[in-house]
Amino acid sequence: MRLVSVSLRDFRGYESAAAELGDGLTIITGPNGAGKTNLLEGLYFGCTGRSCRTTNEREVVRFGQSATRVVVHAIGEDGEHELSVGFQPGQPKRMRVDGAAVERMLDVAQRPLLSVFLPDRLELVKGAPSLRRAHLDQFVAALWPARAGTRRAYAQALAQRNALIARIRAGSAGVDSLRSWDVQLARHAIALMADRSAAVATIAEPFVRCCAELGLDGDVAIAYRPRCRGDDIEQLCAELAERTPGDLERGFTGHGPHRDDVVAVRNGRELRAYGSQGQQRLSLLALLLAERRALSERRNAPPVMLLDDVMSELDARRRRALVDILRASGGQSLITATELEQIPAGEGDVQRIEVVSGRLLAPAGAR
Ligand SMILES: Nc1ncnc2c1ncn2[C@@H]1O[C@H](COP(=O)(O)OP(=O)(O)OP(=O)(O)O)[C@@H](O)[C@H]1O
Ligand SMILES: [Mg+2]
């Protein structure tokens, strides 16, 4: 699936804007505050129905306006598709694919996959494990769309067990009633852990390679770190039973894959705790690029990379390495920078977009 164009109406600083995207690299330049990040966000909004920048979606509607609308055109093996998202705060979002209303863009098969690097995504490396779990589960769903339900099934079973714990604490149910729920929870937990483990296995080797190519030196690795020790229903039930007194005291289930993590290490130490800013940045890029390789190989669907302000903290060698990797792996990438010189893309197949105070210009001479 290839993105062809995006058009924005009353999205952030854009009153009305449209851009064509390149088959390979699209370079978006402009001064601070011009609207580069807004353009990436708009594209993301049009493809997913969500913002990659904020959970307060009201923010994306242009000041003084009541609604926004984003339309994306994409071409897949089965022809051209139009995705559109209309949003008026306080009202349900209106999302359409080829004119037909859809409930969730994320469930749409014709939707292009996106991989986003924003400066604040460094939280994925540095922040709470919940962010990494959510990211890993999204990657599982991208790799194997049919398995997207595993996580939901586990979350439901967990909610039910927690509800039962509340009833036991209130005296309206007996502790023994937990045992049959433990079997259910354990069954879904094993499926979820198997998916997560298999997904991390697909990126383990590409991660090491991408780190080397990006110039993150040292002995690096990425690993899935499940909370549970056991890997069959009986062992998991035993682990849950062992912790039941603690669960009853706390009022919720404290053990299981909802406490899993993914760790990136360099020379035996977690990058999250010991990595420099630059090393953390590179490890995040390596992670996203490794996922992209895995998705290209397994689904022939390299996600479109949205790379915001990625160059500003990389040295010249690593900037070049990043461009080389993006080129070599095929697929589309959009990169923003304040100065064109920050992106050593040469004269090759590049689409350029210049942003000037909320307006898009395709510079003369650009393809
Ligand atoms: N809802 C909105 N309505 C109108 N303008 C908005 C809205 N939200 C943000 N802006 C404006 O968008 C501009 C920021 O755009 P953006 O973040 O895309 O800039 P940028 O080109 O990425 O800059 P930088 O190089 O500093 O990252 C700001 O001037 C801000 O006031
Ligand atoms: Mg920006």
Coordinates of C-alpha atoms and ligand atoms in Angstrom, one line a residue:
M1 CA 0.0 0.0 0.0
R2 CA 1.4 3.4 -1.1
L3 CA 0.2 6.8 0.1
V4 CA -0.4 9.1 -2.8
S5 CA -1.7 12.3 -1.4
V6 CA -3.1 14.0 1.7
S7 CA -5.4 17.0 2.0
L8 CA -6.2 18.9 5.1
R9 CA -9.0 21.3 5.9
D10 CA -8.8 23.3 9.1
F11 CA -6.3 20.9 10.6
R12 CA -4.0 22.6 13.1
G13 CA -2.5 25.7 11.4
Y14 CA -3.7 24.6 7.9
E15 CA -6.8 26.2 6.5
S16 CA -6.6 24.2 3.3
A17 CA -3.6 22.3 2.1
A18 CA -2.8 19.3 -0.1
A19 CA 0.4 17.4 -0.7
E20 CA 1.5 14.7 -3.0
L21 CA 3.8 12.1 -1.5
G22 CA 6.8 10.5 -3.1
D23 CA 7.2 6.8 -3.7
G24 CA 10.3 6.7 -1.6
L25 CA 11.6 9.7 0.4
T26 CA 9.5 12.8 1.0
I27 CA 11.4 15.6 2.6
I28 CA 9.4 18.3 4.4
T29 CA 11.3 21.4 5.3
G30 CA 10.4 24.8 6.8
P31 CA 11.3 27.0 9.7
N32 CA 10.3 26.4 13.3
G33 CA 6.5 26.7 13.7
A34 CA 5.8 26.4 10.0
G35 CA 3.6 23.3 10.2
K36 CA 5.9 20.3 9.4
T37 CA 4.9 18.2 12.4
N38 CA 1.3 19.2 11.8
L39 CA 1.5 17.8 8.3
L40 CA 2.8 14.4 9.6
E41 CA 0.1 14.5 12.3
G42 CA -2.5 15.2 9.7
L43 CA -1.5 12.3 7.6
Y44 CA -1.5 10.0 10.6
F45 CA -5.0 11.4 11.6
G46 CA -6.3 10.6 8.1
C47 CA -4.9 7.1 8.1
T48 CA -5.8 6.1 11.7
G49 CA -8.5 8.5 12.9
R50 CA -6.2 9.5 15.8
S51 CA -3.5 12.0 16.6
C52 CA 0.0 10.7 17.1
R53 CA 0.7 13.8 19.2
T54 CA -2.1 14.3 21.7
T55 CA -5.0 12.5 23.3
N56 CA -6.9 15.8 23.4
E57 CA -8.2 15.7 19.9
R58 CA -9.8 19.1 20.1
E59 CA -6.3 20.5 19.7
V60 CA -6.2 19.4 16.0
V61 CA -9.1 21.6 14.9
R62 CA -7.8 24.9 13.6
F63 CA -8.3 27.8 16.0
G64 CA -11.6 29.5 15.5
Q65 CA -13.1 26.6 13.4
S66 CA -15.6 24.0 14.5
A67 CA -14.5 21.0 12.5
T68 CA -11.6 19.5 10.6
R69 CA -11.4 17.0 7.7
V70 CA -8.5 15.0 6.4
V71 CA -8.5 12.9 3.2
V72 CA -5.8 10.5 2.2
H73 CA -5.5 8.7 -1.1
A74 CA -3.6 5.4 -1.2
I75 CA -2.9 2.7 -3.8
G76 CA -2.9 -0.9 -3.0
E77 CA -2.7 -4.1 -5.1
D78 CA -6.4 -3.9 -5.4
G79 CA -6.5 -0.3 -6.7
E80 CA -7.0 3.1 -5.3
H81 CA -8.6 3.9 -1.9
E82 CA -9.8 7.0 -0.3
L83 CA -9.7 7.3 3.5
S84 CA -11.3 10.3 5.1
V85 CA -11.7 11.4 8.7
G86 CA -14.1 14.3 9.6
F87 CA -14.0 15.5 13.2
Q88 CA -16.0 18.0 15.1
P89 CA -15.3 18.1 18.8
G90 CA -18.2 16.7 20.8
Q91 CA -19.5 14.6 17.9
P92 CA -18.6 11.1 16.9
K93 CA -15.9 11.1 14.3
R94 CA -16.9 10.4 10.7
M95 CA -14.5 8.0 9.2
R96 CA -15.0 6.6 5.7
V97 CA -13.1 4.2 3.4
D98 CA -14.0 4.5 -0.2
G99 CA -17.2 6.3 0.8
A100 CA -18.4 3.6 3.3
A101 CA -18.6 4.5 7.0
V102 CA -16.2 2.6 9.3
E103 CA -16.2 2.4 13.0
R104 CA -12.4 2.0 13.6
M105 CA -9.8 2.9 11.0
L106 CA -7.4 0.5 12.8
D107 CA -9.5 -2.4 11.7
V108 CA -9.6 -1.5 8.1
A109 CA -7.6 -3.9 5.9
Q110 CA -6.9 -1.2 3.2
R111 CA -5.3 1.0 5.8
P112 CA -1.6 1.7 5.2
L113 CA 0.6 0.8 8.2
L114 CA 2.5 3.8 9.7
S115 CA 5.5 3.9 11.9
V116 CA 6.1 7.2 13.8
F117 CA 9.2 8.8 15.2
L118 CA 8.4 12.0 17.0
P119 CA 10.9 13.5 19.5
D120 CA 8.6 12.7 22.4
R121 CA 8.4 9.1 21.3
L122 CA 11.6 8.6 23.2
E123 CA 9.3 7.9 26.0
L124 CA 8.9 4.5 24.4
V125 CA 12.5 3.8 25.5
K126 CA 12.6 5.8 28.7
G127 CA 9.1 5.7 30.0
A128 CA 6.8 3.2 31.7
P129 CA 6.6 -0.5 30.6
S130 CA 2.9 0.1 29.7
L131 CA 4.0 2.1 26.6
R132 CA 6.2 -0.7 25.4
R133 CA 3.5 -3.3 25.9
A134 CA 1.0 -1.2 23.9
H135 CA 3.6 -0.7 21.2
L136 CA 4.4 -4.4 21.1
D137 CA 0.8 -5.4 20.9
Q138 CA 0.3 -3.0 18.0
F139 CA 3.2 -4.7 16.3
V140 CA 1.7 -8.1 16.9
A141 CA -1.5 -6.9 15.3
A142 CA 0.4 -5.4 12.3
L143 CA 2.3 -8.7 11.8
W144 CA -0.6 -11.0 12.3
P145 CA -3.9 -9.1 12.0
A146 CA -5.9 -12.2 13.0
R147 CA -4.2 -12.2 16.4
A148 CA -5.2 -8.7 17.3
G149 CA -8.0 -10.2 19.5
T150 CA -5.6 -12.1 21.8
R151 CA -4.8 -9.0 23.8
R152 CA -8.4 -7.9 24.0
A153 CA -9.4 -11.4 25.2
Y154 CA -6.8 -11.3 27.9
A155 CA -7.8 -7.8 29.0
Q156 CA -11.4 -9.0 29.3
A157 CA -10.5 -12.0 31.4
L158 CA -8.4 -9.8 33.6
A159 CA -11.2 -7.3 34.1
Q160 CA -13.5 -10.2 35.1
R161 CA -11.0 -11.6 37.5
N162 CA -10.5 -8.2 39.1
A163 CA -14.3 -7.8 39.4
L164 CA -14.4 -11.1 41.2
I165 CA -11.7 -10.0 43.5
A166 CA -13.8 -6.9 44.4
R167 CA -16.8 -9.2 45.1
I168 CA -14.6 -11.4 47.3
R169 CA -13.4 -8.4 49.2
A170 CA -17.0 -7.2 49.6
G171 CA -17.9 -10.7 51.1
S172 CA -20.3 -11.6 48.3
A173 CA -18.1 -14.3 46.7
G174 CA -15.8 -17.0 48.1
V175 CA -12.1 -17.2 47.4
D176 CA -12.5 -20.6 45.8
S177 CA -14.5 -19.0 42.9
L178 CA -11.2 -17.5 41.7
R179 CA -9.8 -20.9 40.7
S180 CA -11.9 -21.4 37.6
W181 CA -11.2 -17.8 36.5
D182 CA -7.5 -18.4 36.9
V183 CA -7.7 -21.2 34.3
Q184 CA -9.4 -18.8 31.9
L185 CA -6.9 -16.0 32.6
A186 CA -4.0 -18.4 32.3
R187 CA -5.2 -19.7 28.9
H188 CA -5.4 -16.1 27.5
A189 CA -2.2 -15.1 29.1
I190 CA -0.3 -18.0 27.4
A191 CA -1.7 -17.0 24.0
L192 CA -0.7 -13.4 24.6
M193 CA 2.8 -14.2 25.8
A194 CA 3.3 -16.6 22.8
D195 CA 2.3 -13.8 20.4
R196 CA 4.5 -11.2 22.1
S197 CA 7.5 -13.6 22.3
A198 CA 7.1 -14.5 18.6
A199 CA 6.9 -10.9 17.6
V200 CA 10.0 -9.9 19.5
A201 CA 11.8 -12.9 18.0
T202 CA 11.1 -11.5 14.5
I203 CA 12.9 -8.2 15.3
A204 CA 15.7 -9.5 17.5
E205 CA 18.2 -10.0 14.7
P206 CA 17.1 -7.0 12.5
F207 CA 17.4 -4.8 15.6
V208 CA 21.1 -5.8 16.1
R209 CA 21.7 -5.1 12.4
C210 CA 19.9 -1.8 12.4
C211 CA 21.9 -0.7 15.5
A212 CA 25.1 -1.5 13.7
E213 CA 24.1 0.3 10.6
L214 CA 23.0 3.3 12.5
G215 CA 26.2 3.4 14.4
L216 CA 24.9 2.4 17.8
D217 CA 28.1 0.5 18.8
G218 CA 28.5 -2.1 21.5
D219 CA 26.8 -5.4 22.1
V220 CA 23.1 -4.6 21.7
A221 CA 20.0 -6.8 22.1
I222 CA 16.3 -6.5 22.5
A223 CA 14.4 -9.0 24.5
Y224 CA 10.9 -9.8 25.6
R225 CA 10.7 -9.9 29.4
P226 CA 7.5 -11.7 30.5
R227 CA 6.4 -11.3 34.1
C228 CA 5.4 -14.9 34.4
R229 CA 7.9 -17.7 34.8
G230 CA 5.7 -20.6 33.7
D231 CA 4.6 -21.3 30.2
D232 CA 1.6 -23.7 30.6
I233 CA -1.8 -23.3 32.2
E234 CA -0.9 -25.3 35.3
Q235 CA 2.2 -23.3 36.1
L236 CA 0.5 -20.0 35.5
C237 CA -2.4 -21.1 37.8
A238 CA 0.1 -21.9 40.4
E239 CA 1.7 -18.5 40.1
L240 CA -1.7 -16.8 40.3
A241 CA -2.7 -18.9 43.3
E242 CA 0.6 -18.1 45.1
R243 CA -0.2 -14.4 44.8
T244 CA -3.9 -14.5 45.6
P245 CA -3.5 -13.2 49.2
G246 CA -1.6 -10.1 47.8
D247 CA -4.3 -9.6 45.0
L248 CA -7.1 -9.7 47.6
E249 CA -5.2 -7.2 49.8
R250 CA -4.6 -4.8 46.8
G251 CA -7.9 -5.4 45.2
F252 CA -6.6 -6.3 41.7
T253 CA -4.5 -8.9 39.9
G254 CA -0.8 -8.0 40.3
H255 CA 0.7 -10.8 38.2
G256 CA 0.5 -11.7 34.5
P257 CA 1.3 -10.4 31.1
H258 CA -0.2 -7.0 31.9
R259 CA 3.1 -6.5 33.7
D260 CA 5.4 -7.6 30.9
D261 CA 8.2 -5.5 29.5
V262 CA 10.5 -5.3 26.5
V263 CA 14.1 -4.4 27.2
A264 CA 16.8 -3.0 25.0
V265 CA 20.3 -3.6 26.3
R266 CA 23.8 -2.4 25.4
N267 CA 26.8 -4.1 26.8
G268 CA 24.6 -5.9 29.3
R269 CA 22.9 -2.8 30.7
E270 CA 19.4 -1.4 29.9
L271 CA 19.5 1.5 27.5
R272 CA 16.5 2.9 29.2
A273 CA 18.5 3.5 32.4
Y274 CA 22.1 3.8 31.2
G275 CA 21.9 5.0 27.5
S276 CA 22.9 8.5 26.5
Q277 CA 20.2 10.6 24.8
G278 CA 21.7 9.8 21.4
Q279 CA 21.9 6.1 22.2
Q280 CA 18.3 6.0 23.3
R281 CA 17.3 7.8 20.2
L282 CA 19.2 5.4 17.9
S283 CA 17.8 2.4 19.7
L284 CA 14.3 3.7 19.1
L285 CA 15.0 4.2 15.5
A286 CA 16.6 0.8 15.3
L287 CA 13.5 -0.7 16.9
L288 CA 11.2 1.0 14.4
L289 CA 13.4 0.1 11.4
A290 CA 13.7 -3.5 12.6
E291 CA 9.9 -3.7 12.9
R292 CA 9.6 -2.3 9.4
R293 CA 12.0 -5.0 8.1
A294 CA 10.0 -7.7 9.8
L295 CA 6.8 -6.4 8.3
S296 CA 8.3 -6.1 4.8
E297 CA 9.4 -9.7 4.9
R298 CA 6.3 -11.2 6.4
R299 CA 3.5 -9.1 5.0
N300 CA 5.3 -7.4 2.1
A301 CA 4.0 -4.2 3.7
P302 CA 6.8 -1.9 4.9
P303 CA 5.0 0.7 7.0
V304 CA 5.3 4.3 5.9
M305 CA 7.8 6.0 8.2
L306 CA 6.9 9.4 9.6
L307 CA 10.2 10.8 11.0
D308 CA 9.8 14.1 12.7
D309 CA 12.9 16.1 13.5
V310 CA 15.0 13.0 13.6
M311 CA 18.1 14.5 12.1
S312 CA 18.7 17.4 14.4
E313 CA 20.4 15.3 17.1
L314 CA 22.3 12.9 14.8
D315 CA 25.8 13.5 13.6
A316 CA 26.6 13.6 9.9
R317 CA 27.6 9.9 9.6
R318 CA 24.4 8.7 11.3
R319 CA 22.2 11.0 9.2
R320 CA 23.6 9.4 6.1
A321 CA 23.3 5.9 7.5
L322 CA 19.6 6.6 8.2
V323 CA 18.9 7.8 4.7
D324 CA 20.7 4.8 3.3
I325 CA 18.7 2.4 5.4
L326 CA 15.4 4.0 4.4
R327 CA 16.3 3.9 0.8
A328 CA 17.6 0.3 0.9
S329 CA 14.5 -1.0 2.6
G330 CA 12.0 0.3 0.0
G331 CA 8.7 1.7 1.0
Q332 CA 7.9 5.3 1.8
S333 CA 9.3 7.7 4.3
L334 CA 8.5 11.2 5.2
I335 CA 11.2 13.2 7.0
T336 CA 10.9 16.7 8.4
A337 CA 13.8 19.1 9.0
T338 CA 14.3 22.8 9.4
E339 CA 17.1 22.8 6.8
L340 CA 17.4 20.7 3.7
E341 CA 21.1 20.2 4.3
Q342 CA 20.2 18.1 7.4
I343 CA 18.9 15.3 5.1
P344 CA 21.8 13.9 3.0
A345 CA 19.5 12.5 0.3
G346 CA 21.4 13.6 -2.8
E347 CA 19.7 14.2 -6.0
G348 CA 17.9 10.8 -6.2
D349 CA 14.3 10.0 -6.2
V350 CA 13.1 12.5 -3.6
Q351 CA 9.8 14.4 -3.3
R352 CA 10.2 17.8 -1.6
I353 CA 7.6 19.8 0.3
E354 CA 8.3 23.2 1.7
V355 CA 6.1 24.5 4.5
V356 CA 5.8 28.2 5.1
S357 CA 3.4 29.4 7.8
G358 CA 0.8 26.8 7.3
R359 CA 1.0 26.7 3.6
L360 CA 2.6 23.9 1.5
L361 CA 4.8 24.6 -1.5
A362 CA 6.4 22.1 -3.8
P363 CA 9.7 23.8 -4.6
A364 CA 10.6 24.5 -8.2
G365 CA 12.6 21.8 -9.7
A366 CA 11.1 19.1 -7.4
R367 CA 9.6 16.1 -9.0
Ligands
LIG1 N1 -5.4 24.0 16.4 C1 -4.5 24.9 15.9 N2 -5.0 25.9 15.1 C2 -4.1 26.8 14.5 N3 -2.8 26.7 14.6 C3 -2.3 25.7 15.4 C4 -3.1 24.8 16.1 N4 -2.3 23.9 16.7 C5 -1.1 24.3 16.5 N5 -1.0 25.4 15.7 C6 0.1 26.1 15.3 O1 1.0 25.3 14.5 C7 2.3 25.8 14.6 C8 3.2 24.6 14.9 O2 3.3 23.8 13.8 P1 4.3 22.6 13.9 O3 4.4 22.0 15.2 O4 3.9 21.7 12.8 O5 5.6 23.3 13.5 P2 6.9 22.7 13.0 O6 7.1 23.2 11.5 O7 7.0 21.3 13.2 O8 8.0 23.5 13.8 P3 9.4 23.0 14.6 O9 10.4 23.0 13.6 O10 9.5 24.0 15.6 O11 9.1 21.6 15.1 C9 2.3 26.8 15.7 O12 2.5 28.0 15.2 C10 1.0 26.6 16.4 O13 0.5 27.8 16.9
MG2 MG 7.9 20.1 14.6

